[in-house]
PDB file of C-alpha atoms in Angstrom:
ATOM      1  CA  MET E  17     -31.700  55.792 -37.757  1.00 87.00           C
ATOM      2  CA  LYS E  18     -33.134  52.349 -38.454  1.00 85.00           C
ATOM      3  CA  LYS E  19     -36.425  53.348 -40.059  1.00 92.00           C
ATOM      4  CA  PRO E  20     -38.258  56.724 -40.212  1.00 96.00           C
ATOM      5  CA  ILE E  21     -41.516  56.775 -38.262  1.00 97.00           C
ATOM      6  CA  ALA E  22     -42.989  59.538 -40.436  1.00 97.00           C
ATOM      7  CA  THR E  23     -44.176  57.412 -43.356  1.00 97.00           C
ATOM      8  CA  PRO E  24     -47.741  56.229 -44.040  1.00 96.00           C
ATOM      9  CA  SER E  25     -46.850  52.543 -43.725  1.00 96.00           C
ATOM     10  CA  ARG E  26     -44.728  52.840 -40.571  1.00 97.00           C
ATOM     11  CA  THR E  27     -47.253  55.108 -38.832  1.00 95.00           C
ATOM     12  CA  LYS E  28     -50.118  52.705 -39.583  1.00 94.00           C
ATOM     13  CA  GLU E  29     -47.981  49.782 -38.418  1.00 95.00           C
ATOM     14  CA  ILE E  30     -47.205  51.483 -35.082  1.00 95.00           C
ATOM     15  CA  LEU E  31     -50.834  52.469 -34.490  1.00 93.00           C
ATOM     16  CA  GLU E  32     -52.071  48.961 -35.291  1.00 93.00           C
ATOM     17  CA  THR E  33     -49.378  47.240 -33.198  1.00 94.00           C
ATOM     18  CA  HIS E  34     -50.289  49.300 -30.137  1.00 93.00           C
ATOM     19  CA  GLY E  35     -54.042  49.426 -30.773  1.00 89.00           C
ATOM     20  CA  MET E  36     -53.928  53.213 -30.976  1.00 83.00           C
ATOM     21  CA  PHE E  37     -55.980  55.883 -32.685  1.00 70.00           C
ATOM     22  CA  ALA E  38     -55.584  59.663 -32.850  1.00 60.00           C
ATOM     23  CA  LYS E  39     -57.406  61.412 -30.000  1.00 60.00           C
ATOM     24  CA  LYS E  40     -59.315  64.482 -31.168  1.00 57.00           C
ATOM     25  CA  ASN E  41     -59.325  66.035 -27.694  1.00 55.00           C
ATOM     26  CA  TYR E  42     -55.498  66.018 -27.759  1.00 54.00           C
ATOM     27  CA  GLY E  43     -55.450  67.443 -31.298  1.00 56.00           C
ATOM     28  CA  GLN E  44     -53.430  64.463 -32.527  1.00 73.00           C
ATOM     29  CA  ASN E  45     -52.499  64.314 -36.216  1.00 86.00           C
ATOM     30  CA  PHE E  46     -49.413  62.251 -37.033  1.00 91.00           C
ATOM     31  CA  LEU E  47     -46.897  63.490 -39.629  1.00 95.00           C
ATOM     32  CA  ILE E  48     -46.267  60.955 -42.396  1.00 96.00           C
ATOM     33  CA  GLU E  49     -43.681  62.782 -44.538  1.00 97.00           C
ATOM     34  CA  SER E  50     -40.141  62.215 -43.267  1.00 97.00           C
ATOM     35  CA  GLY E  51     -38.573  64.990 -45.374  1.00 97.00           C
ATOM     36  CA  ILE E  52     -40.739  67.603 -43.646  1.00 98.00           C
ATOM     37  CA  VAL E  53     -39.980  66.190 -40.191  1.00 98.00           C
ATOM     38  CA  ASP E  54     -36.254  66.220 -40.959  1.00 98.00           C
ATOM     39  CA  LYS E  55     -36.406  69.878 -42.038  1.00 98.00           C
ATOM     40  CA  ILE E  56     -38.263  70.901 -38.867  1.00 98.00           C
ATOM     41  CA  ALA E  57     -35.696  69.107 -36.695  1.00 98.00           C
ATOM     42  CA  ARG E  58     -32.745  70.668 -38.533  1.00 98.00           C
ATOM     43  CA  HIS E  59     -34.175  74.143 -37.945  1.00 98.00           C
ATOM     44  CA  ALA E  60     -35.049  73.409 -34.319  1.00 99.00           C
ATOM     45  CA  VAL E  61     -31.668  72.014 -33.251  1.00 98.00           C
ATOM     46  CA  LEU E  62     -29.208  74.899 -33.426  1.00 97.00           C
ATOM     47  CA  SER E  63     -26.150  72.742 -32.661  1.00 95.00           C
ATOM     48  CA  ASP E  64     -25.230  69.243 -31.503  1.00 92.00           C
ATOM     49  CA  HIS E  65     -24.757  70.756 -28.023  1.00 94.00           C
ATOM     50  CA  CYS E  66     -28.486  71.543 -27.686  1.00 96.00           C
ATOM     51  CA  VAL E  67     -30.985  70.053 -25.299  1.00 99.00           C
ATOM     52  CA  VAL E  68     -34.444  70.004 -26.880  1.00 99.00           C
ATOM     53  CA  PHE E  69     -37.643  70.303 -24.867  1.00 99.00           C
ATOM     54  CA  GLU E  70     -40.333  68.743 -27.049  1.00 99.00           C
ATOM     55  CA  ILE E  71     -44.009  69.335 -26.320  1.00 97.00           C
ATOM     56  CA  GLY E  72     -46.154  66.310 -27.182  1.00 94.00           C
ATOM     57  CA  PRO E  73     -43.972  63.708 -28.926  1.00 96.00           C
ATOM     58  CA  GLY E  74     -46.901  61.640 -30.199  1.00 93.00           C
ATOM     59  CA  ILE E  75     -45.527  58.352 -31.530  1.00 96.00           C
ATOM     60  CA  GLY E  76     -42.057  59.869 -31.970  1.00 97.00           C
ATOM     61  CA  ALA E  77     -41.955  61.043 -35.611  1.00 97.00           C
ATOM     62  CA  LEU E  78     -40.285  64.400 -34.880  1.00 98.00           C
ATOM     63  CA  THR E  79     -38.609  63.120 -31.711  1.00 98.00           C
ATOM     64  CA  GLN E  80     -36.656  60.582 -33.742  1.00 98.00           C
ATOM     65  CA  TYR E  81     -34.983  63.287 -35.847  1.00 98.00           C
ATOM     66  CA  LEU E  82     -34.442  65.552 -32.844  1.00 99.00           C
ATOM     67  CA  CYS E  83     -32.581  62.672 -31.169  1.00 98.00           C
ATOM     68  CA  GLU E  84     -30.394  62.344 -34.275  1.00 98.00           C
ATOM     69  CA  TYR E  85     -29.259  65.974 -34.141  1.00 98.00           C
ATOM     70  CA  ALA E  86     -29.392  67.046 -30.469  1.00 98.00           C
ATOM     71  CA  LYS E  87     -27.373  66.145 -27.389  1.00 98.00           C
ATOM     72  CA  LYS E  88     -30.561  65.230 -25.539  1.00 98.00           C
ATOM     73  CA  VAL E  89     -34.328  65.364 -26.067  1.00 99.00           C
ATOM     74  CA  VAL E  90     -36.727  65.781 -23.140  1.00 99.00           C
ATOM     75  CA  SER E  91     -40.331  65.259 -24.261  1.00 99.00           C
ATOM     76  CA  PHE E  92     -43.362  66.308 -22.200  1.00 98.00           C
ATOM     77  CA  GLU E  93     -46.522  64.259 -22.726  1.00 96.00           C
ATOM     78  CA  ILE E  94     -49.952  63.829 -21.096  1.00 94.00           C
ATOM     79  CA  ASP E  95     -51.343  60.890 -23.117  1.00 91.00           C
ATOM     80  CA  GLU E  96     -50.967  57.843 -20.850  1.00 94.00           C
ATOM     81  CA  ARG E  97     -51.025  55.487 -23.854  1.00 91.00           C
ATOM     82  CA  LEU E  98     -47.720  56.759 -25.216  1.00 95.00           C
ATOM     83  CA  PRO E  99     -44.909  55.631 -22.846  1.00 97.00           C
ATOM     84  CA  ASP E 100     -45.123  52.044 -24.149  1.00 96.00           C
ATOM     85  CA  VAL E 101     -45.320  53.238 -27.754  1.00 97.00           C
ATOM     86  CA  LEU E 102     -42.284  55.520 -27.407  1.00 98.00           C
ATOM     87  CA  ALA E 103     -40.303  52.828 -25.577  1.00 97.00           C
ATOM     88  CA  ASP E 104     -40.800  50.788 -28.748  1.00 97.00           C
ATOM     89  CA  THR E 105     -40.364  53.429 -31.479  1.00 98.00           C
ATOM     90  CA  LEU E 106     -37.390  55.235 -29.887  1.00 98.00           C
ATOM     91  CA  GLN E 107     -35.607  52.265 -28.328  1.00 97.00           C
ATOM     92  CA  GLU E 108     -32.402  52.946 -30.312  1.00 97.00           C
ATOM     93  CA  TYR E 109     -31.898  56.362 -28.645  1.00 98.00           C
ATOM     94  CA  ASP E 110     -30.277  56.703 -25.237  1.00 98.00           C
ATOM     95  CA  ASN E 111     -30.499  60.515 -25.382  1.00 98.00           C
ATOM     96  CA  PHE E 112     -34.309  60.530 -25.059  1.00 99.00           C
ATOM     97  CA  GLU E 113     -36.212  61.201 -21.824  1.00 98.00           C
ATOM     98  CA  LEU E 114     -39.996  61.144 -21.476  1.00 99.00           C
ATOM     99  CA  VAL E 115     -41.613  63.283 -18.782  1.00 98.00           C
ATOM    100  CA  MET E 116     -45.287  62.545 -18.154  1.00 98.00           C
ATOM    101  CA  SER E 117     -46.352  66.076 -17.238  1.00 97.00           C
ATOM    102  CA  ASP E 118     -48.524  68.803 -18.698  1.00 97.00           C
ATOM    103  CA  PHE E 119     -46.111  71.332 -20.220  1.00 97.00           C
ATOM    104  CA  LEU E 120     -48.426  74.148 -19.109  1.00 97.00           C
ATOM    105  CA  GLU E 121     -47.865  73.110 -15.480  1.00 97.00           C
ATOM    106  CA  ILE E 122     -44.062  72.731 -15.407  1.00 98.00           C
ATOM    107  CA  ASP E 123     -41.586  75.287 -14.045  1.00 98.00           C
ATOM    108  CA  LEU E 124     -39.948  76.005 -17.395  1.00 98.00           C
ATOM    109  CA  LYS E 125     -37.427  78.449 -15.985  1.00 97.00           C
ATOM    110  CA  GLU E 126     -36.152  75.815 -13.536  1.00 98.00           C
ATOM    111  CA  TRP E 127     -35.970  73.119 -16.224  1.00 98.00           C
ATOM    112  CA  CYS E 128     -33.923  75.455 -18.427  1.00 98.00           C
ATOM    113  CA  ARG E 129     -31.680  76.474 -15.536  1.00 97.00           C
ATOM    114  CA  THR E 130     -30.770  72.826 -14.894  1.00 97.00           C
ATOM    115  CA  TYR E 131     -29.364  72.310 -18.394  1.00 98.00           C
ATOM    116  CA  ARG E 132     -27.930  75.812 -18.807  1.00 97.00           C
ATOM    117  CA  LYS E 133     -25.836  75.210 -15.657  1.00 97.00           C
ATOM    118  CA  GLU E 134     -24.338  72.212 -17.461  1.00 96.00           C
ATOM    119  CA  GLY E 135     -23.432  74.443 -20.415  1.00 96.00           C
ATOM    120  CA  TYR E 136     -26.130  73.336 -22.863  1.00 97.00           C
ATOM    121  CA  ASP E 137     -28.271  75.568 -25.052  1.00 97.00           C
ATOM    122  CA  VAL E 138     -31.986  74.849 -24.597  1.00 98.00           C
ATOM    123  CA  VAL E 139     -34.411  74.927 -27.526  1.00 99.00           C
ATOM    124  CA  ILE E 140     -38.102  74.050 -27.733  1.00 99.00           C
ATOM    125  CA  ALA E 141     -39.768  72.106 -30.555  1.00 99.00           C
ATOM    126  CA  ALA E 142     -43.358  70.995 -31.049  1.00 96.00           C
ATOM    127  CA  ASN E 143     -46.196  70.155 -33.371  1.00 93.00           C
ATOM    128  CA  LEU E 144     -48.864  72.105 -31.492  1.00 89.00           C
ATOM    129  CA  PRO E 145     -52.606  71.351 -31.609  1.00 83.00           C
ATOM    130  CA  TYR E 146     -54.693  74.391 -32.565  1.00 81.00           C
ATOM    131  CA  TYR E 147     -56.611  74.611 -29.292  1.00 84.00           C
ATOM    132  CA  ILE E 148     -53.484  75.012 -27.174  1.00 91.00           C
ATOM    133  CA  THR E 149     -51.037  76.870 -29.470  1.00 94.00           C
ATOM    134  CA  THR E 150     -51.420  80.338 -27.966  1.00 94.00           C
ATOM    135  CA  PRO E 151     -51.498  79.238 -24.281  1.00 96.00           C
ATOM    136  CA  ILE E 152     -48.294  77.224 -24.732  1.00 97.00           C
ATOM    137  CA  LEU E 153     -46.432  79.951 -26.612  1.00 97.00           C
ATOM    138  CA  PHE E 154     -47.494  82.612 -24.121  1.00 96.00           C
ATOM    139  CA  LYS E 155     -46.386  80.389 -21.245  1.00 97.00           C
ATOM    140  CA  ILE E 156     -42.937  80.214 -22.855  1.00 98.00           C
ATOM    141  CA  PHE E 157     -42.846  83.947 -23.619  1.00 96.00           C
ATOM    142  CA  GLU E 158     -43.989  84.969 -20.136  1.00 95.00           C
ATOM    143  CA  SER E 159     -41.647  82.564 -18.342  1.00 95.00           C
ATOM    144  CA  LYS E 160     -38.642  84.556 -19.613  1.00 90.00           C
ATOM    145  CA  ALA E 161     -36.786  81.245 -19.476  1.00 96.00           C
ATOM    146  CA  ASP E 162     -33.320  81.019 -21.023  1.00 96.00           C
ATOM    147  CA  VAL E 163     -34.433  79.451 -24.311  1.00 98.00           C
ATOM    148  CA  ALA E 164     -32.322  79.934 -27.449  1.00 98.00           C
ATOM    149  CA  ALA E 165     -35.118  79.246 -29.964  1.00 98.00           C
ATOM    150  CA  ILE E 166     -38.691  77.963 -30.191  1.00 99.00           C
ATOM    151  CA  THR E 167     -39.578  76.073 -33.382  1.00 99.00           C
ATOM    152  CA  VAL E 168     -43.200  75.011 -33.644  1.00 98.00           C
ATOM    153  CA  MET E 169     -45.725  73.794 -36.160  1.00 97.00           C
ATOM    154  CA  MET E 170     -49.253  75.159 -35.879  1.00 96.00           C
ATOM    155  CA  GLN E 171     -52.372  75.831 -37.906  1.00 96.00           C
ATOM    156  CA  LYS E 172     -51.368  78.073 -40.824  1.00 97.00           C
ATOM    157  CA  GLU E 173     -53.924  80.800 -40.134  1.00 96.00           C
ATOM    158  CA  VAL E 174     -52.599  81.131 -36.565  1.00 96.00           C
ATOM    159  CA  ALA E 175     -49.007  81.220 -37.843  1.00 98.00           C
ATOM    160  CA  ASP E 176     -50.007  83.969 -40.278  1.00 98.00           C
ATOM    161  CA  ARG E 177     -51.200  86.131 -37.373  1.00 97.00           C
ATOM    162  CA  PHE E 178     -48.050  85.582 -35.306  1.00 98.00           C
ATOM    163  CA  ALA E 179     -45.795  86.505 -38.252  1.00 98.00           C
ATOM    164  CA  ALA E 180     -48.003  89.175 -39.885  1.00 98.00           C
ATOM    165  CA  GLU E 181     -46.472  92.402 -41.145  1.00 98.00           C
ATOM    166  CA  VAL E 182     -48.012  95.844 -40.749  1.00 98.00           C
ATOM    167  CA  ASN E 183     -50.742  96.779 -43.269  1.00 98.00           C
ATOM    168  CA  THR E 184     -51.840  93.180 -43.844  1.00 97.00           C
ATOM    169  CA  LYS E 185     -55.185  91.568 -43.005  1.00 96.00           C
ATOM    170  CA  ASP E 186     -53.603  89.199 -40.453  1.00 98.00           C
ATOM    171  CA  TYR E 187     -51.787  91.951 -38.517  1.00 98.00           C
ATOM    172  CA  ASN E 188     -53.405  92.325 -35.100  1.00 98.00           C
ATOM    173  CA  ALA E 189     -52.672  92.684 -31.381  1.00 98.00           C
ATOM    174  CA  LEU E 190     -51.267  89.135 -31.254  1.00 97.00           C
ATOM    175  CA  SER E 191     -48.756  90.060 -33.985  1.00 98.00           C
ATOM    176  CA  ILE E 192     -47.597  93.155 -32.074  1.00 98.00           C
ATOM    177  CA  ILE E 193     -47.345  91.439 -28.679  1.00 98.00           C
ATOM    178  CA  THR E 194     -45.442  88.471 -30.122  1.00 98.00           C
ATOM    179  CA  GLN E 195     -43.075  90.559 -32.237  1.00 98.00           C
ATOM    180  CA  TYR E 196     -42.386  92.845 -29.275  1.00 98.00           C
ATOM    181  CA  ARG E 197     -41.005  89.791 -27.463  1.00 97.00           C
ATOM    182  CA  CYS E 198     -39.524  87.763 -30.328  1.00 97.00           C
ATOM    183  CA  GLU E 199     -38.095  87.741 -33.799  1.00 98.00           C
ATOM    184  CA  VAL E 200     -40.549  85.577 -35.755  1.00 98.00           C
ATOM    185  CA  THR E 201     -39.218  83.664 -38.771  1.00 98.00           C
ATOM    186  CA  PRO E 202     -41.433  81.558 -41.072  1.00 98.00           C
ATOM    187  CA  VAL E 203     -39.707  78.211 -41.717  1.00 98.00           C
ATOM    188  CA  MET E 204     -42.086  76.342 -44.013  1.00 98.00           C
ATOM    189  CA  LYS E 205     -45.697  75.638 -44.965  1.00 98.00           C
ATOM    190  CA  VAL E 206     -46.984  72.122 -44.319  1.00 98.00           C
ATOM    191  CA  PRO E 207     -49.936  70.851 -46.399  1.00 97.00           C
ATOM    192  CA  LYS E 208     -52.740  68.984 -44.660  1.00 96.00           C
ATOM    193  CA  ASN E 209     -52.225  65.845 -46.786  1.00 96.00           C
ATOM    194  CA  VAL E 210     -48.993  64.906 -44.948  1.00 96.00           C
ATOM    195  CA  PHE E 211     -50.876  64.041 -41.739  1.00 95.00           C
ATOM    196  CA  LEU E 212     -52.742  60.973 -40.558  1.00 90.00           C
ATOM    197  CA  PRO E 213     -55.612  61.525 -40.004  1.00 88.00           C
ATOM    198  CA  LYS E 214     -55.763  64.440 -42.459  1.00 91.00           C
ATOM    199  CA  PRO E 215     -56.840  67.671 -40.696  1.00 90.00           C
ATOM    200  CA  ASN E 216     -59.150  70.236 -42.280  1.00 91.00           C
ATOM    201  CA  VAL E 217     -56.493  72.943 -42.625  1.00 94.00           C
ATOM    202  CA  ASP E 218     -52.867  73.424 -43.638  1.00 97.00           C
ATOM    203  CA  SER E 219     -50.111  74.055 -41.106  1.00 97.00           C
ATOM    204  CA  ALA E 220     -46.959  76.166 -40.966  1.00 98.00           C
ATOM    205  CA  VAL E 221     -43.724  76.119 -38.982  1.00 99.00           C
ATOM    206  CA  LEU E 222     -42.415  79.259 -37.277  1.00 99.00           C
ATOM    207  CA  GLN E 223     -39.269  79.908 -35.290  1.00 99.00           C
ATOM    208  CA  PHE E 224     -39.263  82.414 -32.417  1.00 98.00           C
ATOM    209  CA  ARG E 225     -36.138  83.925 -30.853  1.00 98.00           C
ATOM    210  CA  PHE E 226     -36.372  86.245 -27.872  1.00 96.00           C
ATOM    211  CA  ARG E 227     -35.497  89.914 -28.369  1.00 94.00           C
ATOM    212  CA  ASP E 228     -33.978  92.239 -25.795  1.00 92.00           C
ATOM    213  CA  THR E 229     -37.064  94.208 -24.728  1.00 90.00           C
ATOM    214  CA  PRO E 230     -37.016  97.794 -23.392  1.00 88.00           C
ATOM    215  CA  GLN E 231     -36.483  97.917 -19.631  1.00 85.00           C
ATOM    216  CA  ASN E 232     -38.797 100.896 -19.079  1.00 90.00           C
ATOM    217  CA  ILE E 233     -41.990  99.290 -20.412  1.00 95.00           C
ATOM    218  CA  GLU E 234     -44.586  97.837 -18.060  1.00 96.00           C
ATOM    219  CA  GLU E 235     -45.668  95.010 -20.343  1.00 96.00           C
ATOM    220  CA  GLU E 236     -49.193  94.447 -19.042  1.00 96.00           C
ATOM    221  CA  SER E 237     -50.045  98.128 -19.576  1.00 97.00           C
ATOM    222  CA  PHE E 238     -48.430  98.182 -23.016  1.00 98.00           C
ATOM    223  CA  PHE E 239     -50.289  95.056 -24.143  1.00 98.00           C
ATOM    224  CA  SER E 240     -53.602  96.465 -22.837  1.00 98.00           C
ATOM    225  CA  LEU E 241     -53.056  99.613 -24.896  1.00 98.00           C
ATOM    226  CA  VAL E 242     -52.296  97.602 -28.044  1.00 98.00           C
ATOM    227  CA  LYS E 243     -55.343  95.340 -27.583  1.00 98.00           C
ATOM    228  CA  ALA E 244     -57.569  98.385 -27.065  1.00 98.00           C
ATOM    229  CA  CYS E 245     -56.397  99.940 -30.341  1.00 98.00           C
ATOM    230  CA  PHE E 246     -57.427  96.785 -32.237  1.00 98.00           C
ATOM    231  CA  ARG E 247     -60.705  96.286 -30.342  1.00 96.00           C
ATOM    232  CA  GLN E 248     -62.905  97.323 -33.269  1.00 95.00           C
ATOM    233  CA  ARG E 249     -60.753  96.792 -36.318  1.00 91.00           C
ATOM    234  CA  ARG E 250     -62.648  99.032 -38.752  1.00 92.00           C
ATOM    235  CA  LYS E 251     -62.646 102.017 -36.409  1.00 96.00           C
ATOM    236  CA  THR E 252     -59.935 104.652 -36.614  1.00 98.00           C
ATOM    237  CA  ILE E 253     -57.207 104.508 -34.014  1.00 98.00           C
ATOM    238  CA  LEU E 254     -58.597 107.731 -32.539  1.00 98.00           C
ATOM    239  CA  ASN E 255     -61.955 106.086 -31.813  1.00 98.00           C
ATOM    240  CA  ASN E 256     -60.438 102.959 -30.265  1.00 98.00           C
ATOM    241  CA  TYR E 257     -57.712 104.797 -28.379  1.00 98.00           C
ATOM    242  CA  GLY E 258     -60.221 107.408 -27.232  1.00 98.00           C
ATOM    243  CA  GLU E 259     -62.253 104.663 -25.539  1.00 97.00           C
ATOM    244  CA  TYR E 260     -59.078 103.343 -23.911  1.00 97.00           C
ATOM    245  CA  CYS E 261     -58.198 106.807 -22.551  1.00 96.00           C
ATOM    246  CA  GLN E 262     -61.866 107.560 -21.746  1.00 95.00           C
ATOM    247  CA  ASP E 263     -61.132 111.017 -23.124  1.00 95.00           C
ATOM    248  CA  LYS E 264     -61.115 111.599 -26.888  1.00 96.00           C
ATOM    249  CA  GLN E 265     -59.334 114.953 -26.681  1.00 97.00           C
ATOM    250  CA  GLN E 266     -56.565 113.433 -24.572  1.00 97.00           C
ATOM    251  CA  ALA E 267     -56.312 110.559 -27.057  1.00 98.00           C
ATOM    252  CA  ARG E 268     -56.065 112.981 -29.990  1.00 98.00           C
ATOM    253  CA  ALA E 269     -53.321 114.977 -28.267  1.00 98.00           C
ATOM    254  CA  GLU E 270     -51.293 111.849 -27.420  1.00 98.00           C
ATOM    255  CA  LEU E 271     -51.625 110.430 -30.935  1.00 98.00           C
ATOM    256  CA  GLU E 272     -50.510 113.728 -32.455  1.00 98.00           C
ATOM    257  CA  LYS E 273     -47.582 113.925 -30.031  1.00 98.00           C
ATOM    258  CA  SER E 274     -46.633 110.384 -31.083  1.00 98.00           C
ATOM    259  CA  GLY E 275     -46.711 111.327 -34.765  1.00 98.00           C
ATOM    260  CA  ILE E 276     -49.660 109.022 -35.514  1.00 98.00           C
ATOM    261  CA  ASP E 277     -52.396 110.423 -37.780  1.00 98.00           C
ATOM    262  CA  CYS E 278     -55.744 110.127 -35.968  1.00 98.00           C
ATOM    263  CA  THR E 279     -57.491 108.857 -39.112  1.00 98.00           C
ATOM    264  CA  ARG E 280     -55.270 105.774 -39.395  1.00 98.00           C
ATOM    265  CA  ARG E 281     -56.354 102.304 -38.308  1.00 98.00           C
ATOM    266  CA  ALA E 282     -54.386 100.136 -35.896  1.00 98.00           C
ATOM    267  CA  GLU E 283     -53.372  97.704 -38.657  1.00 98.00           C
ATOM    268  CA  SER E 284     -51.195 100.488 -40.166  1.00 98.00           C
ATOM    269  CA  VAL E 285     -49.339 101.260 -36.912  1.00 98.00           C
ATOM    270  CA  THR E 286     -45.902  99.685 -36.482  1.00 98.00           C
ATOM    271  CA  LEU E 287     -44.503  98.144 -33.314  1.00 98.00           C
ATOM    272  CA  ALA E 288     -42.116 101.094 -32.925  1.00 97.00           C
ATOM    273  CA  GLU E 289     -45.043 103.536 -33.199  1.00 98.00           C
ATOM    274  CA  PHE E 290     -47.031 101.616 -30.571  1.00 98.00           C
ATOM    275  CA  ILE E 291     -44.046 101.737 -28.203  1.00 98.00           C
ATOM    276  CA  ASN E 292     -43.755 105.491 -28.803  1.00 98.00           C
ATOM    277  CA  LEU E 293     -47.495 105.971 -28.129  1.00 98.00           C
ATOM    278  CA  TYR E 294     -47.209 103.950 -24.919  1.00 98.00           C
ATOM    279  CA  GLU E 295     -44.299 106.133 -23.743  1.00 97.00           C
ATOM    280  CA  VAL E 296     -46.206 109.333 -24.528  1.00 97.00           C
ATOM    281  CA  HIS E 297     -49.281 108.012 -22.678  1.00 97.00           C
ATOM    282  CA  ARG E 298     -47.209 106.948 -19.664  1.00 95.00           C
ATOM    283  CA  ASN E 299     -45.437 110.315 -19.480  1.00 93.00           C
ATOM    284  CA  GLU E 300     -48.689 112.258 -19.880  1.00 89.00           C
ATOM    285  CA  SER E 301     -50.357 110.150 -17.169  1.00 83.00           C
ATOM    286  CA  LYS E 302     -47.400 110.702 -14.842  1.00 72.00           C
ATOM    287  CA  SER E 303     -47.472 114.445 -15.522  1.00 63.00           C
ATOM    288  CA  THR E 304     -51.227 114.593 -14.792  1.00 62.00           C
ATOM    289  CA  CYS E 305     -50.738 112.726 -11.496  1.00 55.00           C
ATOM    290  CA  GLU E 306     -47.936 115.065 -10.418  1.00 55.00           C
ATOM    291  CA  ASN E 307     -50.092 118.110 -11.148  1.00 51.00           C
TER     292      ASN E 307
END
C-alpha cells in the first residue's frame, strides 16, 4: 500500500483534487483513521481466498484495505462522481472492480453464485448510511444468498438494537428477527470524531453470519407474531398477543402452553421462547381448522 486514504490530510487532498464534497443525501462521512479501517477489513476478509462485495466504497478508504487482504473486491456504487476518484485512489490494485449499480436492485444470489462456482467464499463489507442500513441488511438476509459473513459499520444505536440481548432496553422485534437468521457479533465501537465531516452520533461495527434456521417455520407468520408482541412495549405479552390472536382467552392458553407467564413483557422473552410460542400457535390454529 503506497499511502493510506483514511487520514485527515489524504482525505482532504483527494476531495480537493476532485472538487468533491460529502453528499448528505447519500449519507457520506469519510473515515479518517487508518487503524480503524484496517481492523474492519481484517474482520471482514475471512481468508485471502475471499471475494468481497463492498456496498458504497466512497473514495476508497475501506476498499484499499479490503484489496490488500482479499482475492478480489467488487464495489457497488451509485454516486456518479466516484468512478474517476476511485480510478485515481485505487490505481495500484488490479483486484478491484467497480459496479455502478444500486445494491438494493442487484440479484445478490446470482452474483454470489458466480464466484462460489469458481470456489471463492463471498463476504460483504460496508460503511452503511443510517437511512439505508435496515433495507440493505434485510435485502441480504432475505436473499438467502451464499454469503459467509457480513461485516458492516452503522449508527451505534441501530447496532445496539441488532445485537441486543434479552431483558435490555434495546431488545425488540428487530433483535429477534435478526438473531433468528444470524449470529450477531459486535466488532468495535467507532467514535464520531474519526469521520469527515463529523456526524452527530457514534458508530459501531457488527458481523453477521447466517444460522441454519428451522425448516418448519413460515418466516412471515413468525415475524408478524414477534412484531405484534412488541407493538406496545409497556403492555404485558398477554395484552399484545391477545390483540394478535383477536381472542384473549386463546392467547392466555397458548402462552401458558408455551411456558410463558402472561404477566411478562416481550422484552423478557427469548428467541427460543418465541419459536416455541409460534409452534404452539400454529398447531392450535391447525387443530381448530381441522375441527
